[in-house]
PDB file of C-alpha atoms in Angstrom:
ATOM      1  CA  MET A1471      -5.605 -36.171  20.853  1.00  0.00           C
ATOM      2  CA  LYS A1472      -6.275 -36.615  17.399  1.00  0.00           C
ATOM      3  CA  LYS A1473      -9.076 -38.665  14.967  1.00  0.00           C
ATOM      4  CA  GLU A1474      -7.711 -40.073  11.934  1.00  0.00           C
ATOM      5  CA  LEU A1475     -10.692 -40.650   9.067  1.00  0.00           C
ATOM      6  CA  ASN A1476      -9.868 -42.249   5.422  1.00  0.00           C
ATOM      7  CA  ASN A1477     -12.839 -42.315   3.037  1.00  0.00           C
ATOM      8  CA  LYS A1478     -12.366 -44.156  -0.134  1.00  0.00           C
ATOM      9  CA  TYR A1479     -14.350 -43.365  -3.033  1.00  0.00           C
ATOM     10  CA  GLU A1480     -13.929 -43.164  -6.851  1.00  0.00           C
ATOM     11  CA  ILE A1481     -14.338 -40.574  -9.503  1.00  0.00           C
ATOM     12  CA  ARG A1482     -15.222 -42.015 -13.030  1.00  0.00           C
ATOM     13  CA  LEU A1483     -15.395 -39.571 -16.173  1.00  0.00           C
ATOM     14  CA  ASP A1484     -17.143 -40.791 -18.730  1.00  0.00           C
ATOM     15  CA  PHE A1485     -16.427 -39.816 -22.611  1.00  0.00           C
ATOM     16  CA  LYS A1486     -16.225 -41.243 -25.835  1.00  0.00           C
ATOM     17  CA  ARG A1487     -13.351 -42.311 -27.868  1.00  0.00           C
ATOM     18  CA  GLU A1488     -11.313 -39.858 -30.087  1.00  0.00           C
ATOM     19  CA  THR A1489     -12.996 -36.817 -28.411  1.00  0.00           C
ATOM     20  CA  GLU A1490     -11.688 -33.610 -29.270  1.00  0.00           C
ATOM     21  CA  ASN A1491     -10.142 -30.792 -26.868  1.00  0.00           C
ATOM     22  CA  PRO A1492      -8.754 -33.829 -24.508  1.00  0.00           C
ATOM     23  CA  SER A1493      -7.435 -31.005 -22.117  1.00  0.00           C
ATOM     24  CA  ARG A1494     -10.608 -29.678 -20.980  1.00  0.00           C
ATOM     25  CA  LEU A1495     -11.275 -33.183 -19.781  1.00  0.00           C
ATOM     26  CA  PHE A1496      -8.342 -33.529 -17.471  1.00  0.00           C
ATOM     27  CA  ARG A1497      -9.235 -29.986 -16.204  1.00  0.00           C
ATOM     28  CA  ALA A1498     -12.985 -30.716 -15.743  1.00  0.00           C
ATOM     29  CA  PHE A1499     -11.396 -33.875 -13.800  1.00  0.00           C
ATOM     30  CA  ALA A1500      -8.977 -32.095 -11.324  1.00  0.00           C
ATOM     31  CA  GLU A1501     -11.734 -29.464 -10.585  1.00  0.00           C
ATOM     32  CA  MET A1502     -13.613 -32.064  -9.462  1.00  0.00           C
ATOM     33  CA  ILE A1503     -11.426 -33.914  -7.658  1.00  0.00           C
ATOM     34  CA  GLU A1504     -10.565 -30.348  -5.535  1.00  0.00           C
ATOM     35  CA  SER A1505     -14.301 -29.771  -5.549  1.00  0.00           C
ATOM     36  CA  VAL A1506     -15.283 -32.912  -3.394  1.00  0.00           C
ATOM     37  CA  ASN A1507     -12.599 -32.595  -1.640  1.00  0.00           C
ATOM     38  CA  ASN A1508     -14.229 -29.141  -0.193  1.00  0.00           C
ATOM     39  CA  LEU A1509     -17.214 -30.851   0.486  1.00  0.00           C
ATOM     40  CA  ASP A1510     -15.591 -33.413   2.673  1.00  0.00           C
ATOM     41  CA  PHE A1511     -14.206 -30.674   4.462  1.00  0.00           C
ATOM     42  CA  LEU A1512     -17.617 -28.476   4.990  1.00  0.00           C
ATOM     43  CA  LEU A1513     -19.151 -31.798   6.393  1.00  0.00           C
ATOM     44  CA  ALA A1514     -16.261 -32.530   8.396  1.00  0.00           C
ATOM     45  CA  GLU A1515     -16.133 -29.342  10.122  1.00  0.00           C
ATOM     46  CA  THR A1516     -19.987 -29.914  11.145  1.00  0.00           C
ATOM     47  CA  VAL A1517     -18.564 -32.607  13.663  1.00  0.00           C
ATOM     48  CA  ASN A1518     -15.958 -30.619  14.981  1.00  0.00           C
ATOM     49  CA  THR A1519     -14.520 -27.565  13.544  1.00  0.00           C
ATOM     50  CA  SER A1520     -11.123 -28.313  13.855  1.00  0.00           C
ATOM     51  CA  VAL A1521     -10.063 -30.252  11.205  1.00  0.00           C
ATOM     52  CA  LYS A1522      -7.724 -30.586   8.290  1.00  0.00           C
ATOM     53  CA  SER A1523      -7.814 -32.241   5.187  1.00  0.00           C
ATOM     54  CA  LYS A1524      -5.808 -33.925   2.551  1.00  0.00           C
ATOM     55  CA  ILE A1525      -6.920 -35.943  -0.577  1.00  0.00           C
ATOM     56  CA  VAL A1526      -4.560 -38.589  -1.501  1.00  0.00           C
ATOM     57  CA  LEU A1527      -4.210 -40.079  -4.552  1.00  0.00           C
ATOM     58  CA  ASP A1528      -4.677 -44.471  -4.824  1.00  0.00           C
ATOM     59  CA  ASP A1529      -4.878 -45.233  -8.099  1.00  0.00           C
ATOM     60  CA  ILE A1530      -5.887 -44.101 -11.841  1.00  0.00           C
ATOM     61  CA  GLU A1531      -7.389 -46.283 -14.543  1.00  0.00           C
ATOM     62  CA  LYS A1532      -7.836 -45.821 -18.406  1.00  0.00           C
ATOM     63  CA  GLY A1533     -10.790 -45.827 -20.367  1.00  0.00           C
ATOM     64  CA  SER A1534     -12.471 -43.621 -19.184  1.00  0.00           C
ATOM     65  CA  ILE A1535     -10.681 -41.312 -16.562  1.00  0.00           C
ATOM     66  CA  ILE A1536     -10.915 -43.441 -12.892  1.00  0.00           C
ATOM     67  CA  GLY A1537      -8.944 -42.100 -10.199  1.00  0.00           C
ATOM     68  CA  ARG A1538      -9.546 -43.917  -6.829  1.00  0.00           C
ATOM     69  CA  PHE A1539      -8.783 -41.364  -3.601  1.00  0.00           C
ATOM     70  CA  TRP A1540      -8.996 -41.567  -0.058  1.00  0.00           C
ATOM     71  CA  SER A1541     -10.295 -38.052   1.781  1.00  0.00           C
ATOM     72  CA  ALA A1542      -7.941 -37.900   4.830  1.00  0.00           C
ATOM     73  CA  LEU A1543      -9.582 -36.144   7.922  1.00  0.00           C
ATOM     74  CA  THR A1544      -7.665 -35.073  10.682  1.00  0.00           C
ATOM     75  CA  ILE A1545      -9.782 -33.945  13.817  1.00  0.00           C
ATOM     76  CA  ASN A1546      -8.205 -32.317  16.523  1.00  0.00           C
ATOM     77  CA  GLU A1547     -10.292 -33.675  19.973  1.00  0.00           C
ATOM     78  CA  ASP A1548      -8.091 -31.652  22.036  1.00  0.00           C
ATOM     79  CA  SER A1549     -10.769 -29.225  23.281  1.00  0.00           C
ATOM     80  CA  LYS A1550     -13.662 -31.808  23.316  1.00  0.00           C
ATOM     81  CA  LEU A1551     -16.183 -30.857  26.030  1.00  0.00           C
ATOM     82  CA  ASP A1552     -17.733 -34.618  25.539  1.00  0.00           C
ATOM     83  CA  ASN A1553     -17.427 -38.188  24.012  1.00  0.00           C
ATOM     84  CA  SER A1554     -17.220 -37.414  20.178  1.00  0.00           C
ATOM     85  CA  PRO A1555     -19.054 -39.877  17.951  1.00  0.00           C
ATOM     86  CA  ASP A1556     -17.081 -43.118  17.147  1.00  0.00           C
ATOM     87  CA  LYS A1557     -15.064 -43.027  14.546  1.00  0.00           C
ATOM     88  CA  LYS A1558     -17.277 -45.093  12.138  1.00  0.00           C
ATOM     89  CA  GLU A1559     -20.088 -43.040  12.504  1.00  0.00           C
ATOM     90  CA  ILE A1560     -18.431 -40.139  11.536  1.00  0.00           C
ATOM     91  CA  GLU A1561     -17.025 -42.172   8.215  1.00  0.00           C
ATOM     92  CA  GLU A1562     -20.305 -43.008   7.429  1.00  0.00           C
ATOM     93  CA  TYR A1563     -21.884 -39.363   8.561  1.00  0.00           C
ATOM     94  CA  ILE A1564     -19.404 -37.772   5.712  1.00  0.00           C
ATOM     95  CA  GLU A1565     -19.742 -40.499   2.753  1.00  0.00           C
ATOM     96  CA  GLU A1566     -23.651 -40.420   3.200  1.00  0.00           C
ATOM     97  CA  SER A1567     -23.913 -36.828   2.921  1.00  0.00           C
ATOM     98  CA  ARG A1568     -21.286 -36.638   0.379  1.00  0.00           C
ATOM     99  CA  ALA A1569     -23.745 -38.638  -1.927  1.00  0.00           C
ATOM    100  CA  GLU A1570     -26.908 -36.581  -0.855  1.00  0.00           C
ATOM    101  CA  SER A1571     -24.856 -33.468  -2.025  1.00  0.00           C
ATOM    102  CA  LEU A1572     -24.101 -34.574  -5.328  1.00  0.00           C
ATOM    103  CA  LYS A1573     -27.547 -36.618  -6.059  1.00  0.00           C
ATOM    104  CA  PHE A1574     -28.529 -32.615  -5.689  1.00  0.00           C
ATOM    105  CA  ILE A1575     -26.439 -31.730  -8.768  1.00  0.00           C
ATOM    106  CA  SER A1576     -27.314 -34.899 -10.965  1.00  0.00           C
ATOM    107  CA  GLU A1577     -31.209 -34.918 -10.071  1.00  0.00           C
ATOM    108  CA  GLN A1578     -30.556 -30.981 -11.644  1.00  0.00           C
ATOM    109  CA  LYS A1579     -31.765 -29.372  -8.789  1.00  0.00           C
ATOM    110  CA  SER A1580     -30.767 -25.552  -7.664  1.00  0.00           C
ATOM    111  CA  SER A1581     -33.712 -23.351  -5.969  1.00  0.00           C
ATOM    112  CA  ILE A1582     -33.818 -22.296  -2.628  1.00  0.00           C
ATOM    113  CA  ASP A1583     -36.441 -24.876  -1.787  1.00  0.00           C
ATOM    114  CA  ASP A1584     -34.122 -27.826  -2.741  1.00  0.00           C
ATOM    115  CA  LEU A1585     -31.149 -26.619  -1.006  1.00  0.00           C
ATOM    116  CA  ASP A1586     -33.205 -26.086   2.163  1.00  0.00           C
ATOM    117  CA  LYS A1587     -34.157 -30.279   1.991  1.00  0.00           C
ATOM    118  CA  LEU A1588     -31.149 -30.907   1.503  1.00  0.00           C
ATOM    119  CA  ALA A1589     -29.964 -29.386   4.529  1.00  0.00           C
ATOM    120  CA  ASN A1590     -32.218 -30.965   6.265  1.00  0.00           C
ATOM    121  CA  ASN A1591     -31.280 -34.393   4.658  1.00  0.00           C
ATOM    122  CA  LEU A1592     -27.795 -33.943   5.953  1.00  0.00           C
ATOM    123  CA  LYS A1593     -29.134 -33.118   9.762  1.00  0.00           C
ATOM    124  CA  LYS A1594     -31.414 -36.413   9.281  1.00  0.00           C
ATOM    125  CA  ILE A1595     -27.961 -38.304   8.463  1.00  0.00           C
ATOM    126  CA  ALA A1596     -26.461 -36.645  11.363  1.00  0.00           C
ATOM    127  CA  GLU A1597     -29.126 -37.487  13.839  1.00  0.00           C
ATOM    128  CA  GLU A1598     -29.510 -41.398  12.104  1.00  0.00           C
ATOM    129  CA  LYS A1599     -25.248 -41.554  13.210  1.00  0.00           C
ATOM    130  CA  SER A1600     -26.074 -40.282  16.491  1.00  0.00           C
ATOM    131  CA  LEU A1601     -23.822 -37.181  15.934  1.00  0.00           C
ATOM    132  CA  SER A1602     -25.993 -34.355  16.945  1.00  0.00           C
ATOM    133  CA  ASP A1603     -25.654 -35.277  20.266  1.00  0.00           C
ATOM    134  CA  SER A1604     -22.958 -34.238  20.245  1.00  0.00           C
ATOM    135  CA  PHE A1605     -21.669 -30.838  21.897  1.00  0.00           C
ATOM    136  CA  ASN A1606     -18.979 -30.165  18.841  1.00  0.00           C
ATOM    137  CA  TYR A1607     -21.661 -30.636  16.160  1.00  0.00           C
ATOM    138  CA  ALA A1608     -23.356 -27.836  14.134  1.00  0.00           C
ATOM    139  CA  GLU A1609     -25.333 -28.093  11.272  1.00  0.00           C
ATOM    140  CA  PRO A1610     -24.161 -27.373   8.051  1.00  0.00           C
ATOM    141  CA  ASP A1611     -23.670 -23.530   7.052  1.00  0.00           C
ATOM    142  CA  ILE A1612     -26.043 -23.297   4.443  1.00  0.00           C
ATOM    143  CA  LEU A1613     -24.355 -20.323   2.702  1.00  0.00           C
ATOM    144  CA  LYS A1614     -20.806 -22.399   2.557  1.00  0.00           C
ATOM    145  CA  LEU A1615     -22.648 -25.503   1.195  1.00  0.00           C
ATOM    146  CA  ALA A1616     -24.385 -23.344  -1.378  1.00  0.00           C
ATOM    147  CA  LYS A1617     -20.768 -22.089  -2.571  1.00  0.00           C
ATOM    148  CA  THR A1618     -19.346 -26.127  -2.099  1.00  0.00           C
ATOM    149  CA  ILE A1619     -21.948 -27.340  -4.455  1.00  0.00           C
ATOM    150  CA  ASN A1620     -22.245 -24.761  -7.061  1.00  0.00           C
ATOM    151  CA  LYS A1621     -17.574 -25.208  -7.111  1.00  0.00           C
ATOM    152  CA  ILE A1622     -18.837 -28.964  -7.618  1.00  0.00           C
ATOM    153  CA  ASN A1623     -21.278 -27.911 -10.630  1.00  0.00           C
ATOM    154  CA  ASP A1624     -18.180 -25.764 -12.602  1.00  0.00           C
ATOM    155  CA  SER A1625     -16.383 -28.905 -12.911  1.00  0.00           C
ATOM    156  CA  THR A1626     -19.039 -30.122 -15.134  1.00  0.00           C
ATOM    157  CA  GLN A1627     -19.418 -27.020 -17.583  1.00  0.00           C
ATOM    158  CA  GLU A1628     -16.997 -28.111 -19.878  1.00  0.00           C
ATOM    159  CA  LEU A1629     -18.417 -31.019 -20.415  1.00  0.00           C
ATOM    160  CA  ASN A1630     -20.287 -31.928 -23.449  1.00  0.00           C
ATOM    161  CA  GLN A1631     -24.058 -34.095 -23.069  1.00  0.00           C
ATOM    162  CA  ASP A1632     -22.504 -37.522 -23.634  1.00  0.00           C
ATOM    163  CA  GLU A1633     -19.909 -36.895 -20.818  1.00  0.00           C
ATOM    164  CA  SER A1634     -20.917 -36.936 -17.643  1.00  0.00           C
ATOM    165  CA  PHE A1635     -19.185 -38.089 -13.740  1.00  0.00           C
ATOM    166  CA  GLU A1636     -20.072 -41.131 -11.095  1.00  0.00           C
ATOM    167  CA  LEU A1637     -18.783 -41.153  -7.703  1.00  0.00           C
ATOM    168  CA  LYS A1638     -18.161 -44.396  -6.158  1.00  0.00           C
ATOM    169  CA  SER A1639     -17.782 -45.291  -2.426  1.00  0.00           C
ATOM    170  CA  ASN A1640     -18.010 -47.862  -0.116  1.00  0.00           C
ATOM    171  CA  ASN A1641     -22.047 -48.455  -0.106  1.00  0.00           C
ATOM    172  CA  LYS A1642     -23.566 -44.917  -2.547  1.00  0.00           C
ATOM    173  CA  THR A1643     -22.493 -44.262  -6.141  1.00  0.00           C
ATOM    174  CA  ILE A1644     -24.208 -41.108  -7.583  1.00  0.00           C
ATOM    175  CA  LYS A1645     -24.351 -41.130 -11.508  1.00  0.00           C
ATOM    176  CA  ASN A1646     -24.791 -38.767 -14.264  1.00  0.00           C
ATOM    177  CA  ILE A1647     -23.517 -35.709 -13.020  1.00  0.00           C
ATOM    178  CA  LYS A1648     -23.046 -33.545 -15.971  1.00  0.00           C
ATOM    179  CA  SER A1649     -22.931 -30.291 -17.031  1.00  0.00           C
ATOM    180  CA  GLY A1650     -26.470 -27.899 -17.849  1.00  0.00           C
ATOM    181  CA  THR A1651     -27.981 -27.789 -13.972  1.00  0.00           C
ATOM    182  CA  ASP A1652     -28.212 -24.713 -13.133  1.00  0.00           C
ATOM    183  CA  LYS A1653     -26.150 -22.783 -10.493  1.00  0.00           C
ATOM    184  CA  ILE A1654     -27.673 -22.147  -6.989  1.00  0.00           C
ATOM    185  CA  ASP A1655     -28.171 -18.331  -6.719  1.00  0.00           C
ATOM    186  CA  ILE A1656     -26.172 -17.210  -3.966  1.00  0.00           C
ATOM    187  CA  ASP A1657     -27.821 -13.715  -3.300  1.00  0.00           C
ATOM    188  CA  ALA A1658     -31.018 -15.418  -3.310  1.00  0.00           C
ATOM    189  CA  VAL A1659     -29.397 -17.839  -0.424  1.00  0.00           C
ATOM    190  CA  GLU A1660     -27.863 -14.425   1.072  1.00  0.00           C
ATOM    191  CA  ASN A1661     -31.511 -12.982   1.338  1.00  0.00           C
ATOM    192  CA  ALA A1662     -33.385 -15.624   2.405  1.00  0.00           C
ATOM    193  CA  LEU A1663     -31.223 -15.471   5.041  1.00  0.00           C
ATOM    194  CA  THR A1664     -30.724 -12.220   5.661  1.00  0.00           C
ATOM    195  CA  GLU A1665     -32.694 -10.689   9.245  1.00  0.00           C
ATOM    196  CA  ASN A1666     -30.700  -7.220   9.070  1.00  0.00           C
ATOM    197  CA  GLU A1667     -28.814  -5.269   6.456  1.00  0.00           C
ATOM    198  CA  ILE A1668     -26.484  -2.678   7.474  1.00  0.00           C
ATOM    199  CA  ILE A1669     -25.588  -0.406   4.332  1.00  0.00           C
ATOM    200  CA  ASN A1670     -22.901   2.302   4.820  1.00  0.00           C
ATOM    201  CA  GLU A1671     -21.226   4.794   2.698  1.00  0.00           C
ATOM    202  CA  THR A1672     -17.466   5.851   3.072  1.00  0.00           C
ATOM    203  CA  GLU A1673     -15.017   7.934   1.648  1.00  0.00           C
ATOM    204  CA  MET A1674     -11.723   5.722   0.697  1.00  0.00           C
ATOM    205  CA  ILE A1675      -8.410   6.431  -0.766  1.00  0.00           C
ATOM    206  CA  TYR A1676      -7.240   3.071  -2.725  1.00  0.00           C
ATOM    207  CA  LEU A1677      -3.821   2.755  -3.998  1.00  0.00           C
ATOM    208  CA  ILE A1678      -3.892   0.902  -7.477  1.00  0.00           C
ATOM    209  CA  LYS A1679      -2.164  -2.504  -8.188  1.00  0.00           C
ATOM    210  CA  LYS A1680      -4.219  -3.406 -11.365  1.00  0.00           C
ATOM    211  CA  PRO A1681      -7.000  -1.659 -12.912  1.00  0.00           C
ATOM    212  CA  ASP A1682      -9.668  -3.526 -14.936  1.00  0.00           C
ATOM    213  CA  PHE A1683      -9.392  -2.495 -18.396  1.00  0.00           C
ATOM    214  CA  LEU A1684     -11.828  -4.836 -19.830  1.00  0.00           C
ATOM    215  CA  GLY A1685     -14.799  -3.470 -17.556  1.00  0.00           C
ATOM    216  CA  ASP A1686     -16.847  -6.738 -16.188  1.00  0.00           C
ATOM    217  CA  SER A1687     -14.131  -7.811 -13.217  1.00  0.00           C
ATOM    218  CA  ALA A1688     -13.115  -5.874  -9.839  1.00  0.00           C
ATOM    219  CA  TRP A1689      -9.978  -3.916  -9.575  1.00  0.00           C
ATOM    220  CA  SER A1690      -6.897  -4.525  -7.770  1.00  0.00           C
ATOM    221  CA  PHE A1691      -6.520  -2.377  -4.636  1.00  0.00           C
ATOM    222  CA  LYS A1692      -4.044  -1.760  -1.674  1.00  0.00           C
ATOM    223  CA  HIS A1693      -5.562  -0.113   1.579  1.00  0.00           C
ATOM    224  CA  GLY A1694      -2.453   0.300   4.251  1.00  0.00           C
ATOM    225  CA  ASN A1695      -1.103  -3.614   3.957  1.00  0.00           C
ATOM    226  CA  LYS A1696      -4.425  -4.805   2.939  1.00  0.00           C
ATOM    227  CA  SER A1697      -4.919  -5.833  -0.571  1.00  0.00           C
ATOM    228  CA  ALA A1698      -9.129  -5.755  -1.890  1.00  0.00           C
ATOM    229  CA  SER A1699     -10.722  -6.697  -4.840  1.00  0.00           C
ATOM    230  CA  ILE A1700     -13.616  -4.189  -5.647  1.00  0.00           C
ATOM    231  CA  LYS A1701     -16.142  -3.513  -8.281  1.00  0.00           C
ATOM    232  CA  ILE A1702     -16.303   0.107  -9.555  1.00  0.00           C
ATOM    233  CA  SER A1703     -20.314   0.716 -10.593  1.00  0.00           C
ATOM    234  CA  HIS A1704     -19.874   4.653 -11.393  1.00  0.00           C
ATOM    235  CA  SER A1705     -20.619   3.826 -14.886  1.00  0.00           C
ATOM    236  CA  SER A1706     -19.958   7.663 -16.337  1.00  0.00           C
ATOM    237  CA  TRP A1707     -16.343   7.653 -14.815  1.00  0.00           C
ATOM    238  CA  LEU A1708     -15.426   4.138 -16.074  1.00  0.00           C
ATOM    239  CA  GLU A1709     -16.481   5.134 -19.675  1.00  0.00           C
ATOM    240  CA  GLU A1710     -14.134   8.093 -19.490  1.00  0.00           C
ATOM    241  CA  PHE A1711     -11.764   5.670 -18.609  1.00  0.00           C
ATOM    242  CA  HIS A1712     -12.020   2.976 -20.969  1.00  0.00           C
ATOM    243  CA  SER A1713     -12.275   5.409 -24.237  1.00  0.00           C
ATOM    244  CA  GLY A1714      -9.095   6.837 -22.930  1.00  0.00           C
ATOM    245  CA  LYS A1715     -10.097  10.836 -21.205  1.00  0.00           C
ATOM    246  CA  ILE A1716      -9.140   9.225 -17.559  1.00  0.00           C
ATOM    247  CA  ALA A1717      -5.650   7.985 -17.469  1.00  0.00           C
ATOM    248  CA  VAL A1718      -4.457   5.709 -14.066  1.00  0.00           C
ATOM    249  CA  VAL A1719      -1.739   3.470 -13.679  1.00  0.00           C
ATOM    250  CA  PRO A1720      -0.638   1.256 -11.040  1.00  0.00           C
ATOM    251  CA  GLY A1721       0.787   3.013  -8.252  1.00  0.00           C
ATOM    252  CA  ASP A1722      -1.782   6.215  -8.731  1.00  0.00           C
ATOM    253  CA  SER A1723      -4.822   5.946  -6.080  1.00  0.00           C
ATOM    254  CA  LEU A1724      -8.492   6.755  -6.085  1.00  0.00           C
ATOM    255  CA  LYS A1725     -10.285   8.673  -3.844  1.00  0.00           C
ATOM    256  CA  VAL A1726     -13.709   6.773  -3.852  1.00  0.00           C
ATOM    257  CA  LEU A1727     -16.823   6.819  -2.267  1.00  0.00           C
ATOM    258  CA  VAL A1728     -17.112   3.434  -1.103  1.00  0.00           C
ATOM    259  CA  LYS A1729     -20.989   1.473  -0.365  1.00  0.00           C
ATOM    260  CA  GLN A1730     -20.616  -1.416   2.053  1.00  0.00           C
ATOM    261  CA  THR A1731     -23.483  -3.659   2.632  1.00  0.00           C
ATOM    262  CA  SER A1732     -23.059  -5.807   5.366  1.00  0.00           C
ATOM    263  CA  LYS A1733     -25.835  -8.766   5.737  1.00  0.00           C
ATOM    264  CA  TYR A1734     -26.606 -10.918   9.587  1.00  0.00           C
ATOM    265  CA  ASN A1735     -29.100 -13.679   9.715  1.00  0.00           C
ATOM    266  CA  THR A1736     -31.643 -14.183  12.765  1.00  0.00           C
ATOM    267  CA  ASN A1737     -28.877 -14.897  14.925  1.00  0.00           C
ATOM    268  CA  GLY A1738     -26.852 -11.220  14.219  1.00  0.00           C
ATOM    269  CA  TYR A1739     -24.036 -13.626  12.549  1.00  0.00           C
ATOM    270  CA  LEU A1740     -22.972 -12.067   9.659  1.00  0.00           C
ATOM    271  CA  ILE A1741     -22.864 -13.721   6.921  1.00  0.00           C
ATOM    272  CA  SER A1742     -22.031 -11.410   3.920  1.00  0.00           C
ATOM    273  CA  ASP A1743     -20.146  -8.230   3.388  1.00  0.00           C
ATOM    274  CA  LYS A1744     -19.630  -6.397  -0.097  1.00  0.00           C
ATOM    275  CA  LYS A1745     -18.084  -3.400  -0.982  1.00  0.00           C
ATOM    276  CA  GLU A1746     -19.058  -1.317  -4.228  1.00  0.00           C
ATOM    277  CA  ILE A1747     -17.033   2.043  -5.595  1.00  0.00           C
ATOM    278  CA  VAL A1748     -20.195   3.832  -6.123  1.00  0.00           C
ATOM    279  CA  GLN A1749     -18.188   7.032  -7.005  1.00  0.00           C
ATOM    280  CA  VAL A1750     -14.507   8.286  -8.236  1.00  0.00           C
ATOM    281  CA  ILE A1751     -14.488  11.491  -6.356  1.00  0.00           C
ATOM    282  CA  ASP A1752     -10.638  12.217  -8.096  1.00  0.00           C
ATOM    283  CA  VAL A1753      -7.492  10.366  -9.543  1.00  0.00           C
ATOM    284  CA  ILE A1754      -4.204  10.989  -7.315  1.00  0.00           C
ATOM    285  CA  HIS A1755      -1.446  10.295  -9.736  1.00  0.00           C
ATOM    286  CA  ASN A1756       2.404   9.066  -8.078  1.00  0.00           C
ATOM    287  CA  ASN A1757       4.665  11.434  -9.024  1.00  0.00           C
TER     288      ASN A1757
END
């Protein structure tokens, strides 16, 4: 049995007429649409992990850029172990929790304490709607919530101080979602959640797909049938590579020492798994 949820809302982007570089506004608007949809999906997952999401454009107006949307969510209840909440309760929970999350940005919050308060507020909304009594309900993943809020924040970065987003739904309106709010420190969130940290160093051979010629991003590798994107922190080797003393091309391989840092919460759940190349041992050219 499937439960269809349709949650209507409106996104408005206010800007001055004859603004310069208008394409940035449309990029920001598109990023906001996608980010809000991701937030709705995250909230729906707390009700039931078997959820599919899509967003439907209902209408668009000129003046300010105004788009009206449906957040169309489908929850598969085939594996439920108890009676799930009513459709209306779930839709109200998503609407109110979405507004609470967007208010976090409009009030220019970014600290770990504020993030904890937001998570508690979402929990209270779930309790008020009787969702927390459902077997399938789980509190929002704080790390995922932080990353989702940061993505919404990213959509405001190209706006100037006279421009802002407004999101309006049936019962909630959040204004002044604008640039200038600090992003949540994801490393700090991970550290706050971490109970155990395990570090391993292993020698590996990676096939180069795409080197990083600029020095500020990860390299693209292949390891067997899997792709990997890993940064190299071996500074002396990188200096020689960027100066042209060491030549590598896609198809060559690197023998490296990889540092893997795995972080676990109090329940033993893996919350972060990061790899870093701390030493390049050898270059294996593709002959």
